[in-house]
Short mmCIF file of C-alpha atoms in Angstrom, two decimals:
data_model
loop_
_atom_site.label_atom_id
_atom_site.label_comp_id
_atom_site.label_asym_id
_atom_site.label_seq_id
_atom_site.Cartn_x
_atom_site.Cartn_y
_atom_site.Cartn_z
CA MET Z 1 -4.50 16.24 16.25
CA ASN Z 2 -5.58 13.16 14.80
CA ALA Z 3 -6.54 14.25 11.98
CA LEU Z 4 -3.30 16.22 11.80
CA VAL Z 5 -0.78 13.46 12.59
CA ALA Z 6 -2.45 11.13 9.75
CA ALA Z 7 -1.89 13.63 7.45
CA CYS Z 8 1.73 13.55 7.94
CA SER Z 9 2.16 9.67 8.09
CA GLY Z 10 0.75 10.16 4.74
CA LEU Z 11 3.04 12.31 3.71
CA LEU Z 12 5.79 10.92 5.13
CA PHE Z 13 4.43 7.81 3.35
CA ALA Z 14 4.32 9.57 -0.07
CA ALA Z 15 8.03 11.30 0.76
CA GLY Z 16 9.17 7.55 0.53
CA LEU Z 17 7.79 6.45 -2.27
CA VAL Z 18 8.71 9.46 -4.20
CA VAL Z 19 13.31 8.83 -2.44
CA GLY Z 20 13.19 5.73 -3.38
CA GLY Z 21 11.80 5.83 -7.09
CA MET Z 22 8.08 3.51 -6.03
CA THR Z 23 6.43 6.22 -7.93
CA SER Z 24 7.68 5.61 -11.42
CA PRO Z 25 5.61 2.15 -12.12
CA ALA Z 26 9.12 1.97 -14.68
CA ARG Z 27 11.18 0.99 -11.95
CA VAL Z 28 8.27 -1.00 -10.57
CA ILE Z 29 7.94 -3.19 -13.13
CA GLY Z 30 12.11 -3.02 -14.08
CA PHE Z 31 12.13 -5.04 -10.80
CA LEU Z 32 8.89 -6.85 -11.85
CA ASP Z 33 10.89 -8.05 -15.11
CA LEU Z 34 12.49 -11.40 -14.43
CA LEU Z 35 13.95 -11.73 -17.71
CA GLY Z 36 14.38 -8.91 -18.63
CA ASP Z 37 17.40 -5.36 -17.48
CA TRP Z 38 16.23 -6.25 -13.97
CA ASP Z 39 16.22 -3.25 -11.58
CA PRO Z 40 16.54 -4.41 -8.22
CA GLN Z 41 15.82 -0.68 -6.89
CA LEU Z 42 12.42 -1.78 -5.00
CA ALA Z 43 14.03 -4.69 -3.77
CA PHE Z 44 15.89 -2.55 -1.68
CA VAL Z 45 13.02 -0.25 -0.95
CA MET Z 46 10.98 -3.05 1.07
CA GLY Z 47 14.34 -3.92 2.46
CA GLY Z 48 14.23 -0.63 4.49
CA ALA Z 49 10.56 -0.31 4.73
CA LEU Z 50 10.26 -4.10 6.05
CA GLY Z 51 13.05 -3.26 8.82
CA THR Z 52 12.71 0.04 9.70
CA TYR Z 53 9.03 -1.36 10.48
CA ALA Z 54 9.57 -4.53 12.35
CA LEU Z 55 11.91 -3.06 14.69
CA SER Z 56 9.47 -0.33 15.37
CA TYR Z 57 6.68 -2.34 15.84
CA ARG Z 58 9.04 -4.88 18.57
CA LEU Z 59 9.72 -2.01 20.51
CA ILE Z 60 6.12 0.35 20.25
CA ARG Z 61 3.32 -3.12 20.81
CA ARG Z 62 6.35 -4.02 23.83
CA HIS Z 63 6.86 0.22 24.88
CA VAL Z 64 3.79 1.77 23.72
CA ARG Z 65 0.30 -0.20 25.93
CA GLN Z 66 -2.02 2.53 24.10
CA PRO Z 67 -1.87 4.85 21.30
CA TRP Z 68 -1.21 8.09 22.03
CA LEU Z 69 -4.54 8.94 19.82
CA GLU Z 70 -7.21 5.92 20.22
CA PRO Z 71 -7.83 3.74 23.08
CA ARG Z 72 -6.80 1.16 21.74
CA TYR Z 73 -4.69 -0.80 18.98
CA HIS Z 74 -6.95 -1.64 15.59
CA VAL Z 75 -4.12 -5.38 15.21
CA PRO Z 76 -5.60 -7.90 12.85
CA SER Z 77 -5.52 -11.28 14.52
CA ALA Z 78 -5.82 -13.49 12.06
CA SER Z 79 -3.09 -16.27 10.95
CA ARG Z 80 -4.34 -18.69 8.22
CA ALA Z 81 -4.37 -18.01 4.65
CA ASP Z 82 -7.50 -18.42 3.10
CA ALA Z 83 -8.80 -18.62 -0.09
CA LYS Z 84 -10.45 -15.46 -0.22
CA LEU Z 85 -7.00 -14.28 0.31
CA VAL Z 86 -4.46 -16.13 -1.84
CA VAL Z 87 -7.19 -15.22 -4.92
CA GLY Z 88 -6.61 -12.00 -3.82
CA ALA Z 89 -3.59 -11.99 -4.13
CA ALA Z 90 -3.07 -13.12 -7.29
CA MET Z 91 -5.97 -10.62 -8.52
CA PHE Z 92 -3.73 -7.82 -6.81
CA GLY Z 93 -1.14 -8.72 -8.53
CA VAL Z 94 -1.71 -9.41 -12.00
CA GLY Z 95 -2.95 -6.04 -11.46
CA TRP Z 96 0.29 -5.16 -10.44
CA GLY Z 97 2.05 -5.94 -12.96
CA LEU Z 98 -0.13 -4.93 -15.63
CA MET Z 99 0.58 -1.39 -14.59
CA GLY Z 100 3.29 -1.19 -11.87
CA PHE Z 101 1.03 0.91 -9.57
CA CYS Z 102 -0.12 -0.81 -6.16
CA PRO Z 103 -1.88 1.80 -3.56
CA GLY Z 104 0.28 4.06 -2.49
CA PRO Z 105 1.93 4.36 -5.41
CA ALA Z 106 -1.20 4.92 -6.97
CA LEU Z 107 -1.84 8.02 -4.95
CA VAL Z 108 0.46 9.23 -4.54
CA ALA Z 109 1.51 9.88 -8.10
CA SER Z 110 -2.13 10.89 -8.76
CA GLY Z 111 -1.40 13.74 -6.95
CA ALA Z 112 1.07 14.87 -8.63
CA GLY Z 113 -0.78 14.48 -11.54
CA GLN Z 114 0.63 11.78 -13.69
CA PRO Z 115 -2.72 10.59 -15.91
CA GLU Z 116 -2.14 6.58 -15.99
CA ALA Z 117 -1.86 7.39 -12.33
CA LEU Z 118 -5.06 9.09 -12.24
CA ALA Z 119 -6.88 6.89 -14.60
CA PHE Z 120 -5.95 3.72 -12.48
CA THR Z 121 -6.70 5.08 -9.18
CA VAL Z 122 -10.34 6.00 -10.50
CA ALA Z 123 -10.63 2.79 -11.65
CA MET Z 124 -8.56 1.35 -7.66
CA ALA Z 125 -11.23 3.09 -5.71
CA ALA Z 126 -13.91 1.72 -7.76
CA GLY Z 127 -13.20 -1.49 -7.43
CA SER Z 128 -12.61 -1.48 -4.04
CA VAL Z 129 -15.43 0.09 -3.57
CA ILE Z 130 -17.85 -2.69 -5.19
CA ALA Z 131 -15.56 -5.71 -3.53
CA SER Z 132 -16.20 -3.77 -0.22
CA ILE Z 133 -19.89 -3.67 -0.70
CA LEU Z 134 -20.55 -6.81 -2.11
CA LEU Z 135 -17.86 -8.75 0.84
CA ARG Z 136 -19.93 -6.68 3.12
CA GLY Z 137 -22.45 -9.47 3.62
CA PRO Z 138 -26.20 -8.68 5.66
CA ARG Z 139 -25.66 -6.45 7.05
CA PRO Z 140 -22.55 -5.38 9.79
CA ALA Z 141 -23.29 -5.12 13.06
CA ARG Z 142 -22.83 -1.08 13.98
CA GLY Z 143 -20.13 -0.16 15.61
CA THR Z 144 -17.59 -2.69 15.71
CA GLY Z 145 -15.55 -0.31 13.49
CA VAL Z 146 -14.48 -2.68 11.17
CA LEU Z 147 -16.79 -2.72 8.00
CA LEU Z 148 -14.04 -6.03 6.74
CA GLN Z 149 -11.43 -7.22 8.83
CA ASP Z 150 -8.11 -6.00 7.15
CA ASP Z 151 -5.45 -7.99 7.56
CA ALA Z 152 -2.45 -6.72 6.60
CA MET Q 1 27.24 -0.39 -7.40
CA ASN Q 2 24.41 2.29 -9.00
CA VAL Q 3 24.35 4.99 -6.32
CA GLU Q 4 20.56 4.74 -6.34
CA TRP Q 5 20.11 1.80 -3.66
CA ILE Q 6 21.39 4.75 -1.04
CA SER Q 7 17.98 5.99 -2.19
CA GLY Q 8 16.55 3.28 -2.31
CA LEU Q 9 16.73 2.44 1.13
CA LEU Q 10 16.92 5.25 3.23
CA GLY Q 11 13.25 5.65 0.62
CA GLY Q 12 12.28 2.19 2.56
CA VAL Q 13 13.53 3.79 5.89
CA LEU Q 14 10.88 6.28 5.69
CA ILE Q 15 7.83 4.14 4.69
CA GLY Q 16 8.98 2.06 8.06
CA ALA Q 17 8.89 5.69 9.88
CA ALA Q 18 5.49 6.35 8.31
CA ALA Q 19 4.12 3.18 9.57
CA ALA Q 20 5.36 3.19 13.07
CA LEU Q 21 3.93 6.11 13.40
CA LEU Q 22 0.41 5.88 12.66
CA LEU Q 23 0.95 2.01 14.64
CA TRP Q 24 2.37 4.40 17.43
CA THR Q 25 -0.57 7.67 17.12
CA HIS Q 26 -3.85 5.19 16.11
CA GLY Q 27 -3.01 1.74 16.45
CA ARG Q 28 -3.39 0.91 13.05
CA ILE Q 29 -1.76 -0.95 10.13
CA ALA Q 30 -0.32 1.26 7.08
CA GLY Q 31 -2.41 -0.48 5.01
CA VAL Q 32 -2.86 1.13 1.64
CA SER Q 33 -5.49 -0.18 0.60
CA GLY Q 34 -7.43 -0.37 3.78
CA VAL Q 35 -7.09 2.86 4.69
CA LEU Q 36 -7.97 3.96 1.38
CA SER Q 37 -11.16 1.92 0.99
CA GLY Q 38 -12.38 3.07 4.75
CA ALA Q 39 -11.88 6.35 3.09
CA LEU Q 40 -14.33 5.40 0.22
CA VAL Q 41 -16.59 2.87 2.73
CA PRO Q 42 -16.15 4.59 6.04
CA GLN Q 43 -18.03 3.81 9.39
CA ARG Q 44 -19.29 6.26 12.02
CA GLY Q 45 -16.07 7.40 14.17
CA ASP Q 46 -13.49 5.47 11.77
CA PHE Q 47 -13.50 7.95 8.30
CA VAL Q 48 -11.52 10.69 9.38
CA TRP Q 49 -8.02 10.05 10.13
CA ARG Q 50 -7.88 7.66 6.95
CA LEU Q 51 -9.05 10.53 4.73
CA ALA Q 52 -6.26 12.87 6.38
CA PHE Q 53 -3.79 9.33 5.56
CA VAL Q 54 -5.18 9.50 2.15
CA LEU Q 55 -4.85 13.31 2.03
CA GLY Q 56 -1.11 13.44 3.09
CA LEU Q 57 -0.59 10.70 0.01
CA LEU Q 58 -1.95 13.51 -2.46
CA ALA Q 59 -1.02 15.87 -0.76
CA GLY Q 60 3.03 15.02 -0.72
CA GLY Q 61 2.52 14.13 -4.60
CA ALA Q 62 1.41 17.34 -5.34
CA MET Q 63 4.27 18.59 -3.54
CA PHE Q 64 6.96 16.08 -4.73
CA GLY Q 65 6.00 15.77 -8.40
CA ARG Q 66 6.81 20.35 -8.48
CA LEU Q 67 9.84 19.59 -6.73
CA TRP Q 68 11.26 16.00 -8.67
CA PRO Q 69 9.02 15.84 -11.44
CA ASP Q 70 11.58 12.83 -12.89
CA ARG Q 71 10.56 10.90 -10.03
CA PHE Q 72 7.08 10.31 -11.64
CA SER Q 73 7.42 8.51 -15.14
CA LEU Q 74 5.71 7.82 -17.68
CA LEU Q 75 4.82 3.98 -18.29
CA GLY Q 76 3.78 5.01 -21.60
CA LEU Q 77 0.91 2.93 -21.91
CA PRO Q 78 -2.17 5.02 -23.56
CA ARG Q 79 -4.60 2.13 -23.84
CA TRP Q 80 -7.62 1.93 -21.47
CA PRO Q 81 -7.89 -1.54 -20.98
CA LEU Q 82 -4.58 -1.86 -19.34
CA TRP Q 83 -5.31 1.18 -16.23
CA LEU Q 84 -9.09 0.22 -16.49
CA ALA Q 85 -8.35 -3.78 -15.26
CA GLY Q 86 -4.80 -3.15 -13.94
CA GLY Q 87 -7.08 -1.03 -11.27
CA LEU Q 88 -10.16 -3.00 -10.84
CA LEU Q 89 -8.03 -5.70 -10.44
CA VAL Q 90 -5.69 -3.91 -7.48
CA GLY Q 91 -8.82 -2.48 -6.36
CA VAL Q 92 -10.69 -5.87 -5.39
CA GLY Q 93 -7.85 -8.25 -4.93
CA THR Q 94 -6.77 -6.48 -2.40
CA ARG Q 95 -10.25 -6.11 -0.95
CA LEU Q 96 -10.17 -10.06 -0.97
CA ALA Q 97 -6.91 -10.24 0.02
CA GLY Q 98 -6.90 -7.64 2.69
CA GLY Q 99 -4.04 -5.69 1.98
CA CYS Q 100 -1.60 -5.00 -0.06
CA THR Q 101 2.01 -3.96 -0.55
CA SER Q 102 2.47 -1.64 2.57
CA GLY Q 103 -0.25 -3.73 4.22
CA HIS Q 104 1.26 -7.09 3.61
CA GLY Q 105 4.58 -7.00 2.26
CA VAL Q 106 5.92 -4.29 5.13
CA CYS Q 107 3.77 -4.25 7.71
CA GLY Q 108 3.01 -7.60 7.83
CA LEU Q 109 5.74 -9.39 7.55
CA GLY Q 110 7.08 -6.91 10.12
CA ARG Q 111 4.76 -8.27 12.33
CA GLY Q 112 5.47 -11.50 11.65
CA SER Q 113 2.25 -12.63 9.74
CA PRO Q 114 1.60 -15.48 8.47
CA ARG Q 115 -1.51 -14.95 6.02
CA SER Q 116 0.67 -11.88 4.73
CA LEU Q 117 3.58 -14.31 4.15
CA VAL Q 118 1.11 -15.97 1.90
CA ALA Q 119 -0.20 -13.11 0.43
CA THR Q 120 3.02 -11.68 -0.84
CA LEU Q 121 4.54 -14.90 -1.65
CA VAL Q 122 1.16 -14.88 -3.88
CA PHE Q 123 1.17 -11.06 -4.88
CA MET Q 124 4.60 -11.07 -6.10
CA GLY Q 125 4.41 -14.28 -8.36
CA ALA Q 126 0.94 -13.14 -10.21
CA ALA Q 127 3.37 -10.16 -10.53
CA LEU Q 128 6.66 -11.87 -11.69
CA VAL Q 129 4.48 -13.29 -14.34
CA THR Q 130 1.57 -11.05 -15.66
CA VAL Q 131 5.27 -8.64 -16.20
CA MET Q 132 6.65 -12.21 -17.95
CA PHE Q 133 3.77 -11.96 -20.28
CA THR Q 134 3.68 -8.57 -21.28
CA ARG Q 135 6.89 -8.54 -21.54
CA HIS Q 136 7.97 -11.08 -22.69
CA GLY Q 137 4.42 -13.19 -23.54
CA PRO Q 138 3.72 -15.43 -26.65
#
């Protein structure tokens, strides 16, 4: 059940990206290309997603004491931005701007067999693994369940 | 007005709903970079749902790739330095930043996180400047 529901979430997420046109990197770069023929599509997708999630988050946190399939919520608590975040976000932004892919669309387009996405995803996975291991530190505490505090 | 704004909003609502589903059922943030990294470098007891979510994304791609192939247009950039550099930067950068467009941009901003606001502004800015250079650069 645990896996099935998570898979459904992934499937629904993929549907959203496809319907929104975000699996075409040309459309994403079209949004990022302020000086060119500007394509606002990404703004609509982001707006729809943000509005939906903001509302849902409030409702769920207020009315759902415990997640259905897990003992507790895993929502980050950190609030201050640090150098690591800024440097990382800048790197991510450059990579995103280069190919018009971020993790979600890259995976979905890879599933569709799109060759640029596949190549990008392999590199992305490699970068992610390398960074995870390097950032892990000397010895992660066993059973903490969090390798690197994801705070998104 | 271009009718695509409807599909844009609808697509966004589906994304938001998918993230809300994961929050309700698993209490987790639907940040794809984070979910993926935990699947690639797993910790005990924290792997199956991540793998399932990633497989859902891939399966979705496989399915929709057949139904609507024109949603998956190519950029037409076969030069390997671009996809290699892009992928590595996204892979490393998202680990350092602790999130990506879904993690920080949708979920983080959606719950009012100051960190996510900073992250989103920075990665958006970096992306805009990058495209400015690659499309209109010197």
